[in-house]
CSV table of C-alpha atoms and ligand atoms in Angstrom, one decimal:
chain,number,residue,atom,x,y,z
A,291,MET,CA,0.0,0.0,0.0
A,292,GLU,CA,1.3,3.4,-1.0
A,293,LYS,CA,2.0,5.4,2.2
A,294,ARG,CA,1.0,9.0,2.5
A,295,ARG,CA,3.2,10.9,4.9
A,296,ARG,CA,2.1,14.2,6.2
A,297,GLY,CA,4.5,17.2,5.9
A,298,SER,CA,5.6,18.3,9.3
A,299,GLY,CA,4.8,22.0,8.5
A,300,GLY,CA,3.7,24.1,11.4
A,301,VAL,CA,2.0,21.2,13.2
A,302,PRO,CA,4.7,20.2,15.7
A,303,SER,CA,4.9,23.6,17.4
A,304,LEU,CA,1.1,23.7,17.8
A,305,ALA,CA,1.3,20.1,19.1
A,306,VAL,CA,4.0,21.1,21.6
A,307,ALA,CA,1.8,24.0,22.9
A,308,VAL,CA,-1.2,21.8,23.4
A,309,LEU,CA,1.1,19.1,24.9
A,310,ALA,CA,2.3,21.6,27.5
A,311,ALA,CA,-1.3,22.2,28.5
A,312,LEU,CA,-2.0,18.5,28.7
A,313,LEU,CA,1.1,18.0,30.8
A,314,ALA,CA,0.0,20.8,33.2
A,315,ALA,CA,-3.5,19.3,33.5
A,316,ALA,CA,-1.9,15.9,34.2
A,317,SER,CA,-0.2,17.1,37.4
A,318,MET,CA,-3.3,16.3,39.4
A,319,PRO,CA,-2.9,14.0,42.4
A,320,SER,CA,-2.4,10.4,41.3
A,321,PRO,CA,-3.4,7.3,43.2
A,322,PRO,CA,-1.2,6.2,46.2
A,323,ARG,CA,1.6,3.9,45.2
A,324,VAL,CA,3.8,1.6,47.2
A,325,ALA,CA,7.1,3.4,47.8
A,326,ALA,CA,9.3,0.4,47.1
A,327,ALA,CA,13.0,1.2,46.7
A,328,LEU,CA,13.5,0.1,43.2
A,329,SER,CA,17.0,0.7,41.8
A,330,PRO,CA,18.8,-0.2,38.6
A,331,ASP,CA,21.7,-1.4,40.8
A,332,TYR,CA,19.5,-3.7,43.0
A,333,TYR,CA,21.3,-6.9,42.0
A,334,LYS,CA,24.8,-5.3,41.6
A,335,ASP,CA,26.3,-7.4,44.4
A,336,SER,CA,23.9,-10.4,44.6
A,337,CYS,CA,23.8,-11.2,40.9
A,338,PRO,CA,26.5,-9.4,38.9
A,339,GLY,CA,26.2,-10.1,35.2
A,340,LEU,CA,22.4,-10.4,35.5
A,341,GLU,CA,21.7,-8.0,32.7
A,342,SER,CA,24.0,-9.8,30.2
A,343,ILE,CA,22.5,-13.2,31.0
A,344,VAL,CA,19.0,-11.8,30.3
A,345,ARG,CA,20.2,-10.0,27.2
A,346,TYR,CA,21.8,-13.2,25.9
A,347,GLU,CA,18.9,-15.4,26.5
A,348,VAL,CA,16.4,-12.9,25.0
A,349,ALA,CA,18.5,-12.5,21.9
A,350,ARG,CA,18.9,-16.3,21.6
A,351,LYS,CA,15.1,-16.7,21.8
A,352,LYS,CA,14.5,-13.9,19.3
A,353,ASN,CA,16.9,-15.5,16.9
A,354,GLU,CA,14.7,-18.6,17.0
A,355,THR,CA,11.4,-16.7,16.7
A,356,VAL,CA,11.0,-13.0,16.2
A,357,VAL,CA,7.4,-13.0,17.7
A,358,THR,CA,9.2,-13.1,21.0
A,359,ILE,CA,9.5,-9.4,20.7
A,360,PRO,CA,5.8,-8.5,20.8
A,361,ALA,CA,4.8,-11.4,23.0
A,362,THR,CA,7.3,-10.3,25.7
A,363,LEU,CA,6.4,-6.6,25.5
A,364,ARG,CA,2.7,-7.4,25.9
A,365,LEU,CA,3.4,-9.5,28.9
A,366,VAL,CA,4.8,-6.7,31.0
A,367,PHE,CA,1.7,-4.6,30.3
A,368,HIS,CA,-0.7,-7.3,31.3
A,369,ASP,CA,1.3,-8.2,34.4
A,370,CYS,CA,1.7,-4.7,35.7
A,371,MET,CA,-1.8,-3.5,35.1
A,372,VAL,CA,-3.4,-6.3,37.0
A,373,GLY,CA,-2.4,-6.1,40.7
A,374,GLY,CA,1.0,-4.7,40.0
A,375,CYS,CA,4.3,-5.9,38.4
A,376,ASP,CA,4.5,-9.2,40.4
A,377,ALA,CA,4.7,-11.9,37.7
A,378,ALA,CA,1.3,-13.1,38.7
A,379,VAL,CA,0.5,-13.4,35.0
A,380,LEU,CA,2.9,-16.3,34.7
A,381,ILE,CA,1.3,-18.6,37.2
A,382,ALA,CA,0.0,-21.8,35.7
A,383,SER,CA,-3.2,-22.9,37.4
A,384,LYS,CA,-4.7,-26.3,37.8
A,385,ASN,CA,-8.3,-25.0,37.5
A,386,ASN,CA,-7.9,-22.3,34.8
A,387,ASP,CA,-8.5,-19.6,37.4
A,388,ALA,CA,-5.1,-17.7,37.4
A,389,GLU,CA,-4.6,-14.3,35.8
A,390,LYS,CA,-3.5,-15.8,32.5
A,391,ASP,CA,-6.8,-17.6,32.2
A,392,ALA,CA,-8.9,-14.5,32.1
A,393,PRO,CA,-10.7,-13.8,28.8
A,394,ASP,CA,-8.3,-10.8,28.2
A,395,ASN,CA,-5.4,-13.3,28.0
A,396,GLU,CA,-5.8,-14.1,24.3
A,397,SER,CA,-2.4,-14.9,22.8
A,398,LEU,CA,-0.6,-14.1,26.0
A,399,ALA,CA,0.9,-17.6,26.3
A,400,GLY,CA,3.5,-19.1,24.1
A,401,ASP,CA,6.6,-17.2,23.3
A,402,GLY,CA,6.5,-14.5,25.9
A,403,PHE,CA,6.1,-17.0,28.7
A,404,ASP,CA,8.8,-19.2,27.2
A,405,THR,CA,11.2,-16.3,27.0
A,406,ILE,CA,10.8,-15.5,30.7
A,407,ASN,CA,11.0,-19.2,31.7
A,408,ARG,CA,14.2,-19.6,29.7
A,409,VAL,CA,15.8,-16.5,31.1
A,410,LYS,CA,14.8,-17.5,34.6
A,411,ALA,CA,16.4,-20.9,34.2
A,412,ALA,CA,19.7,-19.3,33.0
A,413,VAL,CA,19.6,-16.8,35.8
A,414,GLU,CA,19.0,-19.5,38.5
A,415,LYS,CA,22.1,-21.3,37.3
A,416,ARG,CA,24.2,-18.3,38.0
A,417,CYS,CA,22.4,-16.7,41.0
A,418,PRO,CA,20.0,-19.2,42.5
A,419,GLY,CA,17.0,-17.8,44.5
A,420,VAL,CA,18.0,-14.2,44.1
A,421,VAL,CA,16.2,-12.6,41.1
A,422,SER,CA,12.5,-12.3,40.9
A,423,CYS,CA,10.4,-13.2,37.9
A,424,ALA,CA,8.8,-9.8,38.0
A,425,ASP,CA,12.3,-8.2,37.5
A,426,ILE,CA,13.0,-10.6,34.7
A,427,ILE,CA,9.9,-9.6,32.9
A,428,ALA,CA,10.9,-5.9,33.2
A,429,LEU,CA,14.4,-6.6,31.9
A,430,ALA,CA,13.2,-8.8,29.1
A,431,ALA,CA,10.6,-6.2,28.0
A,432,ARG,CA,13.3,-3.6,27.8
A,433,ASP,CA,15.6,-5.9,25.8
A,434,VAL,CA,13.0,-6.9,23.2
A,435,VAL,CA,12.2,-3.2,22.6
A,436,TYR,CA,15.9,-2.6,22.1
A,437,LEU,CA,16.4,-5.6,19.9
A,438,ALA,CA,13.6,-4.3,17.6
A,439,ASP,CA,15.6,-1.0,17.2
A,440,GLY,CA,13.6,0.8,19.9
A,441,PRO,CA,15.0,2.9,22.8
A,442,TYR,CA,17.2,1.6,25.6
A,443,TRP,CA,16.7,2.5,29.3
A,444,ARG,CA,18.0,1.4,32.7
A,445,VAL,CA,15.4,-0.8,34.3
A,446,GLU,CA,14.5,-0.3,37.9
A,447,LEU,CA,14.8,-3.5,39.9
A,448,GLY,CA,13.9,-4.9,43.3
A,449,ARG,CA,10.4,-6.3,42.9
A,450,LEU,CA,9.2,-9.5,44.6
A,451,ASP,CA,6.9,-12.0,42.9
A,452,GLY,CA,3.3,-12.0,44.0
A,453,LEU,CA,1.6,-14.6,46.2
A,454,ASP,CA,-1.7,-14.9,44.3
A,455,SER,CA,-3.0,-14.9,40.8
A,456,ARG,CA,-6.7,-14.8,40.1
A,457,ALA,CA,-8.5,-14.6,36.8
A,458,SER,CA,-11.3,-12.7,38.5
A,459,ASP,CA,-8.8,-9.9,39.2
A,460,VAL,CA,-8.3,-9.1,35.6
A,461,LYS,CA,-11.8,-7.9,34.7
A,462,GLY,CA,-11.9,-4.1,34.1
A,463,LYS,CA,-8.1,-3.7,34.7
A,464,LEU,CA,-7.1,-3.9,31.0
A,465,PRO,CA,-8.2,-1.7,28.2
A,466,ASP,CA,-10.5,-3.1,25.6
A,467,PRO,CA,-9.8,-2.8,21.8
A,468,ASP,CA,-13.3,-1.4,21.3
A,469,MET,CA,-12.8,1.5,23.7
A,470,HIS,CA,-12.9,5.2,22.9
A,471,VAL,CA,-10.7,7.8,24.5
A,472,LYS,CA,-13.3,8.6,27.2
A,473,ASP,CA,-13.2,4.9,28.4
A,474,LEU,CA,-9.5,4.3,27.8
A,475,THR,CA,-8.4,7.4,29.8
A,476,PRO,CA,-9.8,6.2,33.2
A,477,VAL,CA,-8.2,2.7,32.8
A,478,PHE,CA,-4.8,4.4,32.5
A,479,GLN,CA,-5.5,7.3,34.8
A,480,ARG,CA,-6.3,4.9,37.7
A,481,ASN,CA,-2.7,3.8,37.4
A,482,GLY,CA,-1.3,7.3,37.4
A,483,PHE,CA,-0.8,7.6,33.7
A,484,THR,CA,-1.4,10.8,31.8
A,485,GLU,CA,-2.9,11.0,28.3
A,486,VAL,CA,0.7,11.4,27.0
A,487,ASP,CA,1.7,8.2,28.8
A,488,MET,CA,-1.4,6.4,27.3
A,489,VAL,CA,-0.7,7.5,23.8
A,490,ALA,CA,3.0,6.6,24.2
A,491,LEU,CA,2.3,3.2,25.6
A,492,SER,CA,-0.2,2.5,22.8
A,493,GLY,CA,2.8,2.9,20.5
A,494,ALA,CA,3.8,-0.6,21.6
A,495,HIS,CA,1.3,-1.7,18.8
A,496,THR,CA,4.1,-0.8,16.4
A,497,VAL,CA,5.1,-4.5,16.8
A,498,GLY,CA,3.1,-7.7,16.9
A,499,PHE,CA,-0.1,-9.3,15.8
A,500,ALA,CA,-3.8,-9.3,16.5
A,501,HIS,CA,-6.4,-11.9,15.9
A,502,CYS,CA,-9.1,-11.1,13.4
A,503,SER,CA,-11.8,-11.4,16.1
A,504,ARG,CA,-10.4,-8.4,17.9
A,505,PHE,CA,-11.4,-6.0,15.1
A,506,THR,CA,-13.8,-7.7,12.7
A,507,ASP,CA,-16.7,-5.6,14.2
A,508,ARG,CA,-15.0,-2.5,12.6
A,509,LEU,CA,-14.9,-4.3,9.2
A,510,TYR,CA,-18.4,-5.8,9.1
A,511,SER,CA,-20.7,-4.5,11.7
A,512,TYR,CA,-19.9,-0.9,12.5
A,513,GLY,CA,-23.2,0.7,13.5
A,514,GLY,CA,-25.1,-2.0,11.7
A,515,ALA,CA,-23.5,-3.7,8.7
A,516,ARG,CA,-21.0,-1.1,7.6
A,517,THR,CA,-17.2,-0.6,7.7
A,518,ASP,CA,-15.8,1.9,10.2
A,519,PRO,CA,-15.4,5.0,8.0
A,520,SER,CA,-12.2,6.0,10.0
A,521,PHE,CA,-10.4,3.1,8.2
A,522,ASN,CA,-8.3,4.0,5.2
A,523,PRO,CA,-10.4,2.2,2.5
A,524,ALA,CA,-7.5,0.4,1.0
A,525,TYR,CA,-6.5,-0.9,4.4
A,526,ALA,CA,-10.0,-2.0,5.2
A,527,TYR,CA,-10.1,-3.9,1.9
A,528,GLN,CA,-6.8,-5.7,2.7
A,529,LEU,CA,-8.0,-6.6,6.2
A,530,LYS,CA,-11.2,-8.1,4.8
A,531,GLN,CA,-9.1,-10.2,2.5
A,532,ALA,CA,-7.1,-11.4,5.5
A,533,CYS,CA,-10.1,-11.7,7.8
A,534,PRO,CA,-13.2,-12.8,5.9
A,535,ILE,CA,-16.5,-12.9,8.0
A,536,ASP,CA,-16.1,-16.6,8.6
A,537,VAL,CA,-12.4,-16.5,9.5
A,538,GLY,CA,-11.1,-19.0,11.9
A,539,PRO,CA,-9.9,-18.1,15.4
A,540,THR,CA,-6.2,-18.6,14.8
A,541,ILE,CA,-5.7,-16.0,12.0
A,542,ALA,CA,-3.8,-12.9,13.0
A,543,VAL,CA,-2.5,-9.8,11.2
A,544,ASN,CA,0.3,-7.4,11.8
A,545,MET,CA,-0.8,-4.5,13.9
A,546,ASP,CA,1.6,-2.1,12.2
A,547,PRO,CA,1.2,-2.9,8.4
A,548,VAL,CA,4.2,-0.6,7.6
A,549,SER,CA,7.0,-1.9,9.8
A,550,PRO,CA,5.6,-4.8,11.8
A,551,ILE,CA,8.6,-5.9,13.8
A,552,ARG,CA,10.5,-2.6,14.1
A,553,PHE,CA,9.9,-0.6,17.2
A,554,ASP,CA,9.5,2.8,15.6
A,555,ASN,CA,7.0,5.7,15.4
A,556,ALA,CA,5.3,4.4,12.3
A,557,TYR,CA,2.3,3.6,14.4
A,558,TYR,CA,1.5,7.3,14.8
A,559,ALA,CA,1.8,8.1,11.1
A,560,ASN,CA,-0.4,5.0,10.5
A,561,LEU,CA,-3.1,6.6,12.7
A,562,GLN,CA,-2.9,9.8,10.6
A,563,ASP,CA,-3.4,7.7,7.6
A,564,GLY,CA,-6.4,5.6,8.9
A,565,LEU,CA,-4.2,2.5,9.4
A,566,GLY,CA,-5.0,2.0,13.1
A,567,LEU,CA,-6.1,-1.6,13.6
A,568,PHE,CA,-8.3,-1.3,16.7
A,569,THR,CA,-10.9,1.3,17.6
A,570,SER,CA,-8.6,2.0,20.6
A,571,ASP,CA,-5.8,2.8,18.3
A,572,GLN,CA,-7.6,4.9,15.7
A,573,VAL,CA,-9.5,7.0,18.2
A,574,LEU,CA,-6.2,8.4,19.6
A,575,TYR,CA,-6.1,10.3,16.3
A,576,ALA,CA,-9.9,11.0,16.0
A,577,ASP,CA,-10.2,12.5,19.5
A,578,GLU,CA,-9.1,16.1,19.8
A,579,ALA,CA,-7.7,15.4,23.3
A,580,THR,CA,-5.1,13.0,22.0
A,581,ARG,CA,-4.6,13.9,18.4
A,582,PRO,CA,-1.9,16.6,19.1
A,583,ILE,CA,0.1,13.9,21.0
A,584,VAL,CA,-0.2,11.5,18.0
A,585,ASP,CA,0.9,14.3,15.7
A,586,MET,CA,3.9,15.0,17.9
A,587,PHE,CA,5.0,11.4,18.1
A,588,ALA,CA,4.5,11.0,14.3
A,589,ALA,CA,6.7,14.0,13.7
A,590,SER,CA,9.5,13.0,16.2
A,591,GLN,CA,10.6,9.5,16.9
A,592,LYS,CA,12.8,10.9,19.7
A,593,ASP,CA,9.8,12.5,21.4
A,594,PHE,CA,8.0,9.1,21.2
A,595,PHE,CA,10.9,7.2,22.6
A,596,ASP,CA,11.4,9.6,25.5
A,597,ALA,CA,7.7,9.5,26.4
A,598,PHE,CA,7.6,5.7,25.9
A,599,VAL,CA,10.6,5.2,28.3
A,600,ALA,CA,9.1,7.5,30.9
A,601,ALA,CA,5.8,5.6,30.7
A,602,MET,CA,7.5,2.2,30.9
A,603,LEU,CA,9.3,3.3,34.1
A,604,LYS,CA,5.9,4.3,35.6
A,605,LEU,CA,4.4,1.0,34.5
A,606,GLY,CA,7.2,-0.8,36.2
A,607,ARG,CA,6.5,0.9,39.5
A,608,LEU,CA,2.9,-0.3,39.7
A,609,GLY,CA,1.9,-2.3,42.7
A,610,VAL,CA,5.5,-3.5,43.6
A,611,LYS,CA,5.5,-6.2,46.3
A,612,THR,CA,8.0,-6.1,49.1
A,613,GLY,CA,8.6,-7.8,52.4
A,614,LYS,CA,6.1,-10.5,53.4
A,615,ASP,CA,3.9,-9.6,50.4
A,616,GLY,CA,6.1,-11.4,48.0
A,617,GLU,CA,8.8,-14.0,47.4
A,618,ILE,CA,11.5,-14.9,44.9
A,619,ARG,CA,9.9,-17.7,42.9
A,620,ARG,CA,12.2,-20.7,42.1
A,621,VAL,CA,10.2,-21.3,38.9
A,622,CYS,CA,8.2,-18.4,37.4
A,623,THR,CA,5.1,-20.4,36.6
A,624,ALA,CA,4.5,-21.6,40.2
A,625,PHE,CA,4.4,-20.2,43.8
A,626,ASN,CA,7.2,-21.7,46.0
A,627,HIS,CA,4.6,-23.3,48.3
B,126,HEM,C1,-4.3,1.2,24.8
B,126,HEM,C2,-4.9,0.2,25.1
B,126,HEM,C3,-4.6,-1.2,24.6
B,126,HEM,C4,-5.5,-2.1,24.1
B,126,HEM,C5,-7.0,-1.9,24.0
B,126,HEM,C6,-4.7,-3.2,23.7
B,126,HEM,C7,-5.3,-4.4,23.2
B,126,HEM,C8,-4.6,-5.4,22.5
B,126,HEM,C9,-5.2,-6.5,21.8
B,126,HEM,C10,-6.6,-6.7,21.7
B,126,HEM,C11,-4.2,-7.1,21.2
B,126,HEM,C12,-4.3,-8.3,20.3
B,126,HEM,C13,-4.2,-9.6,21.0
B,126,HEM,C14,-4.5,-10.7,20.0
B,126,HEM,O1,-5.4,-10.6,19.2
B,126,HEM,O2,-3.8,-11.7,20.1
B,126,HEM,C15,-2.9,-6.5,21.6
B,126,HEM,C16,-1.7,-6.9,21.2
B,126,HEM,C17,-0.5,-6.3,21.7
B,126,HEM,N1,-0.4,-5.3,22.6
B,126,HEM,FE1,-1.9,-4.2,23.2
B,126,HEM,N2,-3.4,-3.1,24.0
B,126,HEM,C18,-3.3,-1.8,24.5
B,126,HEM,C19,-2.1,-1.3,25.0
B,126,HEM,C20,-0.9,-1.9,25.0
B,126,HEM,C21,0.3,-1.5,25.7
B,126,HEM,C22,0.4,-0.4,26.7
B,126,HEM,C23,1.3,-2.4,25.4
B,126,HEM,C24,2.7,-2.5,25.9
B,126,HEM,C25,3.4,-1.5,26.4
B,126,HEM,C26,0.7,-3.3,24.4
B,126,HEM,C27,1.4,-4.3,23.8
B,126,HEM,C28,0.9,-5.1,22.8
B,126,HEM,C29,1.7,-5.9,22.0
B,126,HEM,C30,3.2,-5.9,21.9
B,126,HEM,C31,0.8,-6.7,21.2
B,126,HEM,C32,1.2,-7.8,20.2
B,126,HEM,C33,1.2,-9.1,20.9
B,126,HEM,C34,1.7,-10.2,20.0
B,126,HEM,O3,2.0,-10.1,18.8
B,126,HEM,O4,1.9,-11.3,20.6
B,126,HEM,N3,-0.6,-3.0,24.2
B,126,HEM,N4,-3.2,-5.4,22.4
B,127,NAG,C1,21.5,-13.6,17.2
B,127,NAG,O1,21.7,-13.3,15.9
B,127,NAG,C2,22.6,-12.2,15.6
B,127,NAG,C3,22.5,-11.9,14.2
B,127,NAG,O2,22.7,-13.1,13.4
B,127,NAG,C4,23.9,-12.6,16.2
B,127,NAG,O3,24.8,-11.5,16.0
B,127,NAG,C5,23.8,-12.9,17.7
B,127,NAG,O4,25.1,-13.3,18.2
B,127,NAG,C6,22.8,-13.9,17.9
B,127,NAG,N1,22.6,-14.0,19.4
B,127,NAG,C7,22.5,-15.1,20.1
B,127,NAG,C8,22.5,-15.0,21.5
B,127,NAG,O5,22.4,-16.2,19.5
B,128,NAG,C1,-7.2,-17.9,28.4
B,128,NAG,O1,-8.4,-18.1,29.2
B,128,NAG,C2,-9.3,-19.1,28.7
B,128,NAG,C3,-10.5,-19.1,29.6
B,128,NAG,O2,-11.1,-17.8,29.6
B,128,NAG,C4,-8.6,-20.4,28.7
B,128,NAG,O3,-9.4,-21.4,28.2
B,128,NAG,C5,-7.3,-20.4,27.9
B,128,NAG,O4,-6.6,-21.6,28.1
B,128,NAG,C6,-6.5,-19.2,28.4
B,128,NAG,N1,-5.3,-19.1,27.6
B,128,NAG,C7,-4.1,-19.1,28.1
B,128,NAG,C8,-3.0,-18.8,27.1
B,128,NAG,O5,-3.8,-19.4,29.2
């Protein structure tokens, strides 16, 4: 598909002005947060070399299967948004009632879980019983972003792994792909995220896949039996080819049709061009509250990367467990007892 790129003209300066206003509005009180002492140097003495072990194992896995990148990145979002960054999402349950069994889990399993389990096994060999699975998720998510040509940042460490994992806790905690900005905003705001954070985090959809069922409403039954007019028509046509009405449950498409496994700012230019896959993507451009942020990130990959890193650090501080509220799991998929 021929890409139309918007000229950057006078738009960025306007965007910056509106952004300043948004940032000011965002300094309202945010919800209380556990003041855990996270630090990039947390394992400096207890597990020197940790970061290179993680980096090596993540790269090895990525060389086997590149879908490790999106799978691992999505994992950190789902873990942290539900009861905090405590690796509860990894717990395997006997009765299908752990976090990963909630309906929102679709496609969560597989390569993301396998990446973390492999890293954990390698880390346990070098530093047994020292490094939490929650911290491994945070490190691996940073490493996959970097391996996909995205930004690099120092990951804050020192989380413990959680002691429970319930499917029933997931409901309402994660955004839904059918949501509009007015519904997306509170899901993020509850966790202390601003609109800028929300738009930056959504840029994670510059990598990875989505199953047809997550967006076929937009293709075939938008307000009756129509196609969502905010789709670029050529893109809607392609999606209908890939996802016919009677499509099976396993078919998935790239979320960023332009550069599907590169972590870049193409996602935002895509939104300007009507190439957003979910309603929750495309509305970020349709809504006046968030459009200036989309325009800014489309115009500057550096601004996107800076905002993404800041938001990932915030994400990593959600609901951190310390003391008797957590443990260092021996195996990431099971509690120690
Ligand atoms: C803004 C609200 C968001 C909504 C509504 C949303 C929803 C979804 C949905 C429905 C899928 C497709 C799952 C499937 O069909 O298999 C998906 C995939 C994905 N999401 Fe999100 N998401 C959001 C934000 C985020 C954030 C903040 C991140 C990470 C920082 C993220 C990372 C990913 C990745 C990397 C994939 C691809 C997974 C893969 O290919 O395995 N998403 N998201
Ligand atoms: C992964 O592949 C790249 C490129 O071929 C190579 O440079 C790197 O050493 C590989 N890493 C691992 C850990 O296998
Ligand atoms: C997701 O949850 C459903 C139940 O809602 C379960 O049948 C399925 O096995 C779960 N998928 C994964 C990957 O755990």
